[in-house]
Steps between C-alpha positions, in 0.01 A plus 500: 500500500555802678857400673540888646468309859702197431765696341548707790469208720791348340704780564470635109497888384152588432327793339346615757370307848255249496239557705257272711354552883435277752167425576422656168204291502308625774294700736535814353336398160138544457508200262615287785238515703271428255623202522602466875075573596444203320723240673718434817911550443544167532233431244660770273859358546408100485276557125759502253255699250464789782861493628553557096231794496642665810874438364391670185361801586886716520544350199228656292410785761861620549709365224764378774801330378478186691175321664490348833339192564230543772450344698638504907846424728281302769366207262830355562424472909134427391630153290737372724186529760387814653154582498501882329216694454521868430222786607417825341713765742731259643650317289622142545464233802642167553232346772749231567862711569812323523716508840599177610686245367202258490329787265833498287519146452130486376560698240523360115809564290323290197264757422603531165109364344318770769647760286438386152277783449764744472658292236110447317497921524847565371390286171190723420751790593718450243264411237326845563844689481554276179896595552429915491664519875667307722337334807632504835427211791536548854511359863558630847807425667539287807540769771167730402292139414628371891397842592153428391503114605613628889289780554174374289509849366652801371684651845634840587793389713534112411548447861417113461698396190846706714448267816482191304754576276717659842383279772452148267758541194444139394174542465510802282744349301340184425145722417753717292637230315188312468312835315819539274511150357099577365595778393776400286249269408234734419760739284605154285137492444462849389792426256356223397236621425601821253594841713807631370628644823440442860509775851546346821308743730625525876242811612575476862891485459550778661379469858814289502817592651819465305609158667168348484434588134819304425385252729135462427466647199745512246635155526164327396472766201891370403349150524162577272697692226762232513237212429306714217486376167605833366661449152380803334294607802655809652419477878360837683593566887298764727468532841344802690878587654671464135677843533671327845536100392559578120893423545350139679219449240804497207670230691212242372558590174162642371495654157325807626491685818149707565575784727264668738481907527737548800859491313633657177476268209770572362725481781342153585548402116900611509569280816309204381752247288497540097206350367253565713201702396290719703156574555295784670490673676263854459298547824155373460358799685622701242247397260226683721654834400391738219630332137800780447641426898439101355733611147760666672579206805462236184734757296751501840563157494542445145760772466697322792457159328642673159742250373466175720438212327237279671212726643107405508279786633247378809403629802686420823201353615156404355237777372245655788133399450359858481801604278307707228524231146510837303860559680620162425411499148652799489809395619560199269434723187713736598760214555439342202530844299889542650829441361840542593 
């Protein structure tokens, strides 16, 4: 196996930094929506053989050094109850939101057999891969999946999920803790099931303040990692508002903190305690610009990462859909082609 991204996860020295992007497996690939025209997202994430195809194409189109399962953060919500549906240009709905305590309490924490199908896709995963990289599971974390659940859709100003969580704390907090027990759950699975590394996604972190990330937040990310099955399993952090929470995020003991593009890495990496690796954090944007402009920001951060131990290249957020594939391709070689 390639163990570039493990290594680094770990904290090791490495040649030179691995590299893999979120949502690597998407939008802005012509091969994907060859196969998106053909079936729902749901479909595409619930058939193991397609979440496999999808999950594949980095792999053989970019030469990445670590896949991504695909698959979604809201099929969590979606097993413990909610009725999701997603539509071309706006993305996903719950018809049935969550904001009283009678909608808390009918929600299911055994879920576990509702998501079998991301364990079922993980196993023709990692037959495809056949050990050449590693393979990296995922789930949303409480606060963006309650985000979801309140408003019964993506939200500008999340105006619903603050007054419950402000005006009803209890009931937040037993919704919170209700989504974080499945997705311990789920991540076991995962594990179970054969990734070799695990990234706890909190998108929607940041239109937190300080006190209520601690409050709302963070805490039910401490409890998740701290109920992982994680022998050997290095455990990956991000929020949207990493470069603010990071010195909060270490507190729950992750193995690997993925920063977004606001703060300097390697500041963020010095104040974090020994041993924990970071990830990130070029501006996705830049990846629009012409391929030298694309060299030189990739070249910036490298040169200001010379030396740390524990570094994986991503993006401080996921890849644009109309980002040109030409520019990302070009940016992995070129990655791939360095060395310290």
């Amino acid at each position: 196996m390639n163990t570039l991204f493990l290594d680094a996860a770990w904290s090791k020295q490495t040649e030179r930094p691995p590299v893999w992007m979120m949502r690597q497996a998407g939008r802005f690939m012509p091969e994907y929506w060859e196969i998106k025209n053909k079936y729902s997202f749901l479909e595409m994430c619930k058939t193991p053989e397609i979440a496999a195809d999808v999950t594949m194409l980095p792999v053989d189109l970019l030469g990445i050094d670590a896949a991504i399962l695909f698959c979604d953060i809201l099929v969590t919500g979606e097993a413990m109850g909610g009725d999701l549906s997603f539509t071309q240009g706006i993305g996903p709905r719950f018809a049935n939101p969550v904001r009283t305590l009678k909608d808390v309490e009918n929600l299911n924490v055994d879920c576990l057999d509702q998501l079998q199908y991301v364990a079922d896709a993980i196993k023709v995963i990692q037959q495809r891969l056949n050990g050449s990289i590693p393979l990296i599971g995922f789930a949303g974390a409480p606060f963006t999946v309650m985000s979801y659940l309140v408003e019964g859709a993506s939200s500008k100003d999340f105006k619903l999920t603050k007054l419950l969580m402000h005006n009803h704390p209890e009931v937040a907090h037993k919704l919170l803790a209700k989504i974080a027990k499945v997705t311990a759950d789920y991540l076991n699975l995962q594990i179970a099931a054969g990734v070799n590394a695990v990234q706890i996604f909190d998108s929607w972190a940041m239109a937190l303040s300080w006190n209520d990330y601690q409050e709302f937040s963070h805490r039910y990310i401490q409890e998740i990692i701290a109920n992982l099955n994680r022998k050997d399993i290095p455990v990956i952090s991000f929020c949207k508002g990493s470069s603010v929470f990071a010195p909060i995020m270490a507190t729950a003991k992750p193995d690997v903190i993925s920063v977004d593009w606001n703060a300097d890495l390697l500041n963020i990496k010095q104040a974090l305690p020994a041993g924990i690796a970071v990830q990130g954090n070029l501006d996705p944007h830049i990846l629009y610009a012409e391929q030298p402009v694309i060299k030189k920001h990739i070249l910036q951060l490298f040169e200001r990462m010379r030396g740390e131990k524990g570094f994986i290249f991503n993006l401080g957020h996921g890849i644009m859909p109309d980002i040109p594939f030409d520019n990302v391709k070009y940016a992995i070689d070129f990655i791939k082609e360095f060395r310290y």
